[in-house]
JSON list of C-alpha atoms in Angstrom, two decimals:
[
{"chain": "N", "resi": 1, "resn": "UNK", "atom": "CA", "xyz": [58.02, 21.10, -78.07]},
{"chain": "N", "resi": 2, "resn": "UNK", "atom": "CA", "xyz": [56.93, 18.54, -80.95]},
{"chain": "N", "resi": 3, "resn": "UNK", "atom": "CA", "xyz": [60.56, 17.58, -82.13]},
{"chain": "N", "resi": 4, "resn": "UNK", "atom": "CA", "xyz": [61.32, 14.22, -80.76]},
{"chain": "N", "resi": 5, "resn": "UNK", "atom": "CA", "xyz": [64.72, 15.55, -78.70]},
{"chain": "N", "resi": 6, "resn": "UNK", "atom": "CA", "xyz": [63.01, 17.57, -76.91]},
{"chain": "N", "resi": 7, "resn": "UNK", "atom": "CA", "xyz": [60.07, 15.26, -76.25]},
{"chain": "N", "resi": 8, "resn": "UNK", "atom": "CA", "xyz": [62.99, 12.81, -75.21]},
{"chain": "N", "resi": 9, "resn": "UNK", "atom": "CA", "xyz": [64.14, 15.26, -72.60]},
{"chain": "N", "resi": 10, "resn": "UNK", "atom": "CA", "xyz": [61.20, 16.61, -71.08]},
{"chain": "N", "resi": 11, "resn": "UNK", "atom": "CA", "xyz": [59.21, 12.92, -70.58]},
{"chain": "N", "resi": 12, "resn": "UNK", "atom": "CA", "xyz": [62.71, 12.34, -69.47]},
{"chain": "N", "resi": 13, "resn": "UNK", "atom": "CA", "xyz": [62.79, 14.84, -66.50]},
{"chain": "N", "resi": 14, "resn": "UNK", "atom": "CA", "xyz": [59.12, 14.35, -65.81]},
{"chain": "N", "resi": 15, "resn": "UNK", "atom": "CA", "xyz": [59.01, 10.55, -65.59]},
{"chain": "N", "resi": 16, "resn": "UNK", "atom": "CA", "xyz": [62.51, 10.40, -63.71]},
{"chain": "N", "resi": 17, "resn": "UNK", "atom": "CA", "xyz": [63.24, 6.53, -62.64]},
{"chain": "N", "resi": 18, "resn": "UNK", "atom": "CA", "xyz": [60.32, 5.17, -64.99]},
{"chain": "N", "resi": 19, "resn": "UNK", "atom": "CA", "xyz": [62.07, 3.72, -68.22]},
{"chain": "N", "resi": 20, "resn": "UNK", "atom": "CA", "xyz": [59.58, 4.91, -70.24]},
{"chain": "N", "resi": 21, "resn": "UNK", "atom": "CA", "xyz": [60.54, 5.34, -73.41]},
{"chain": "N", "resi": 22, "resn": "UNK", "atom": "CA", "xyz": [59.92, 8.62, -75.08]},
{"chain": "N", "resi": 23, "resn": "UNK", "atom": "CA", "xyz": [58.23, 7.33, -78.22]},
{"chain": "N", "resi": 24, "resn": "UNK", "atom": "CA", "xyz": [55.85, 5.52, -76.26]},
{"chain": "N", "resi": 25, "resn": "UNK", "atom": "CA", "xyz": [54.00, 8.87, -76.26]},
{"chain": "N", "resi": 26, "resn": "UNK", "atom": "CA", "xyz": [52.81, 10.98, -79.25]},
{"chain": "N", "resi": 27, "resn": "UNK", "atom": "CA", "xyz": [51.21, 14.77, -79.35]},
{"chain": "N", "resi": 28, "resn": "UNK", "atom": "CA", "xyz": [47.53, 15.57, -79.51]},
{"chain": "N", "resi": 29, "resn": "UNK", "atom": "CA", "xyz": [45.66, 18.14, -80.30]},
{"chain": "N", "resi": 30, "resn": "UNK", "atom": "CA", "xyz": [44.52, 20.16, -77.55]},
{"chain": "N", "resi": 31, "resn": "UNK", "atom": "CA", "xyz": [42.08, 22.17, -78.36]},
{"chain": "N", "resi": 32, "resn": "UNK", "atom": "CA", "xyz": [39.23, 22.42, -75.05]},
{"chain": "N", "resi": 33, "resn": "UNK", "atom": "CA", "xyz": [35.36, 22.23, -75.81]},
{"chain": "N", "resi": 34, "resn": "UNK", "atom": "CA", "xyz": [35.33, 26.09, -74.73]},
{"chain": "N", "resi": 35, "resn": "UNK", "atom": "CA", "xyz": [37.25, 26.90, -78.33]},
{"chain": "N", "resi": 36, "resn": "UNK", "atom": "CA", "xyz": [41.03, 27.52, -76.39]},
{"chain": "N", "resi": 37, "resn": "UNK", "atom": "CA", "xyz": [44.43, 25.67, -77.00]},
{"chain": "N", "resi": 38, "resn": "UNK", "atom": "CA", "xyz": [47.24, 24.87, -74.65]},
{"chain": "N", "resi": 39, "resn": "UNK", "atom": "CA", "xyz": [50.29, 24.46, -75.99]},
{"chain": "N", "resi": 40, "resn": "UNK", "atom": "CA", "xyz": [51.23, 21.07, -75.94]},
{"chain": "N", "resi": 41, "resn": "UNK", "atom": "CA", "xyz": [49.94, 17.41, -74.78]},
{"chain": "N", "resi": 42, "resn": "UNK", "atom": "CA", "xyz": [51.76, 14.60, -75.07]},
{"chain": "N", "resi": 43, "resn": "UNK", "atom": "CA", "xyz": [49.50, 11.00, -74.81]},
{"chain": "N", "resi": 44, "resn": "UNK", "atom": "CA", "xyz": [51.28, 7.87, -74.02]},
{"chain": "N", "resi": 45, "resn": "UNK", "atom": "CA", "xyz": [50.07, 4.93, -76.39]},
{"chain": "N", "resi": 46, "resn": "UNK", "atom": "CA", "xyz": [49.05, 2.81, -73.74]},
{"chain": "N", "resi": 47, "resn": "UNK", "atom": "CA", "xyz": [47.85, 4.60, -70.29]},
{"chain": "N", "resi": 48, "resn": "UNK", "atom": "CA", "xyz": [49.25, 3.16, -67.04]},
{"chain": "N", "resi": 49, "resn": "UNK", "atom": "CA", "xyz": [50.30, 4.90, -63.63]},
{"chain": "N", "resi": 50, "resn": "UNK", "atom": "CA", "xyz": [53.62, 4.53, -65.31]},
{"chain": "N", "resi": 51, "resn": "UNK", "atom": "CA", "xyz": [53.01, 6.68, -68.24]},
{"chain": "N", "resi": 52, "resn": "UNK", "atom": "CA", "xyz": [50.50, 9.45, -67.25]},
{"chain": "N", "resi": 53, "resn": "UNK", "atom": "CA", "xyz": [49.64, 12.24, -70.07]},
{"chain": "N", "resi": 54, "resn": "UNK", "atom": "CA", "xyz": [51.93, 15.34, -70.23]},
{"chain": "N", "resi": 55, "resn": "UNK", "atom": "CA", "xyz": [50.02, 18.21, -70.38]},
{"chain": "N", "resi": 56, "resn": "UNK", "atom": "CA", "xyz": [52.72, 21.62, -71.19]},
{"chain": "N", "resi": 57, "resn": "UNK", "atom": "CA", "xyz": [51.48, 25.14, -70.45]},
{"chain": "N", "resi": 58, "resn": "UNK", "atom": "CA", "xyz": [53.91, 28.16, -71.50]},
{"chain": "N", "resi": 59, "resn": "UNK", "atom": "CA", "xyz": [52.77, 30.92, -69.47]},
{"chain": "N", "resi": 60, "resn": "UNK", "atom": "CA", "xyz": [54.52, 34.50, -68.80]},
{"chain": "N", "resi": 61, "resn": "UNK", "atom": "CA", "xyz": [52.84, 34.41, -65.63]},
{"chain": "N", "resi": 62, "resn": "UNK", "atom": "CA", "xyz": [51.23, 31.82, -63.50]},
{"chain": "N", "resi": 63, "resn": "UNK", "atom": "CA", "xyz": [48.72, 33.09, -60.86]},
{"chain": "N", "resi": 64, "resn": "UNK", "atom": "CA", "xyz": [45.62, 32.06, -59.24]},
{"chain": "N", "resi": 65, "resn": "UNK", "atom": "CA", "xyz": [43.48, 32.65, -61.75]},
{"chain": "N", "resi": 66, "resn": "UNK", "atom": "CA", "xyz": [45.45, 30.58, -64.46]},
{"chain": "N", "resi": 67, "resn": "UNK", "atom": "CA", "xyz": [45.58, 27.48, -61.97]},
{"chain": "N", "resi": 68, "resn": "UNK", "atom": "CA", "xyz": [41.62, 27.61, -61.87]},
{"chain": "N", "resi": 69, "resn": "UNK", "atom": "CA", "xyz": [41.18, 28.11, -65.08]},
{"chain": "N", "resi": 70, "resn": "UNK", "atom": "CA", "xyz": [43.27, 25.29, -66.45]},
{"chain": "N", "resi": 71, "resn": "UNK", "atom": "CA", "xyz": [41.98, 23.02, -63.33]},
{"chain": "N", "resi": 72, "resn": "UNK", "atom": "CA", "xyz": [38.72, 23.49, -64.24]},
{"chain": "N", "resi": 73, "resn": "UNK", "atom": "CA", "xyz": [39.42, 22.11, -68.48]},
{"chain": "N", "resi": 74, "resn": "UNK", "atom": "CA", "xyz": [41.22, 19.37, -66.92]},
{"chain": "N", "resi": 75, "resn": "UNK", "atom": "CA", "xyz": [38.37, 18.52, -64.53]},
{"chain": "N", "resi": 76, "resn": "UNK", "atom": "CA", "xyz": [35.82, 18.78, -67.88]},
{"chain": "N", "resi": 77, "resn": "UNK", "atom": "CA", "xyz": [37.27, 16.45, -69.97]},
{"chain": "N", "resi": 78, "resn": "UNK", "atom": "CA", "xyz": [37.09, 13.65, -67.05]}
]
C-alpha cells in the first residue's frame, strides 16, 4: 500500500475527477493514542476539500462493531 503505483491508483479511484496528483500525498504513521495501528494513511501535503486524507483499513470482516470502533479514533484525533 506504500509503493507509489499503488498509491497512484488508489488516490486515483478515490479522488475520481480531482487532478490531484498522487505525490501530492505522503504516508503517516498511524498509530492511535489507545496503542493500535491501522494499516495505512495517506496525508496530502497541503489540506483542501480537494485533497482530503486517505485513511485504508484491511479488514476480513467489517461489522458494526468495527465501524464504531474506528469512528470513534477518527472522532479523537479531531
Amino acid at each position: 500500500m506504500n509503493h507509489e503505483t499503488v498509491k497512484r491508483i488508489i488516490i486515483n479511484e478515490l479522488l475520481v475527477g480531482s487532478n490531484v496528483p498522487s505525490n501530492s500525498y505522503h504516508t503517516v504513521s498511524t498509530e492511535w493514542s489507545d496503542g493500535t495501528k491501522s494499516d495505512v494513511l495517506y496525508v496530502p501535503t497541503e489540506v483542501s476539500e480537494d485533497q482530503p486524507p486517505i485513511l485504508i483499513e484491511i479488514q476480513n470482516t467489517v461489522d458494526q462493531t468495527f465501524m464504531i470502533r474506528l469512528i470513534q479514533k477518527l472522532c479523537s484525533c479531531v
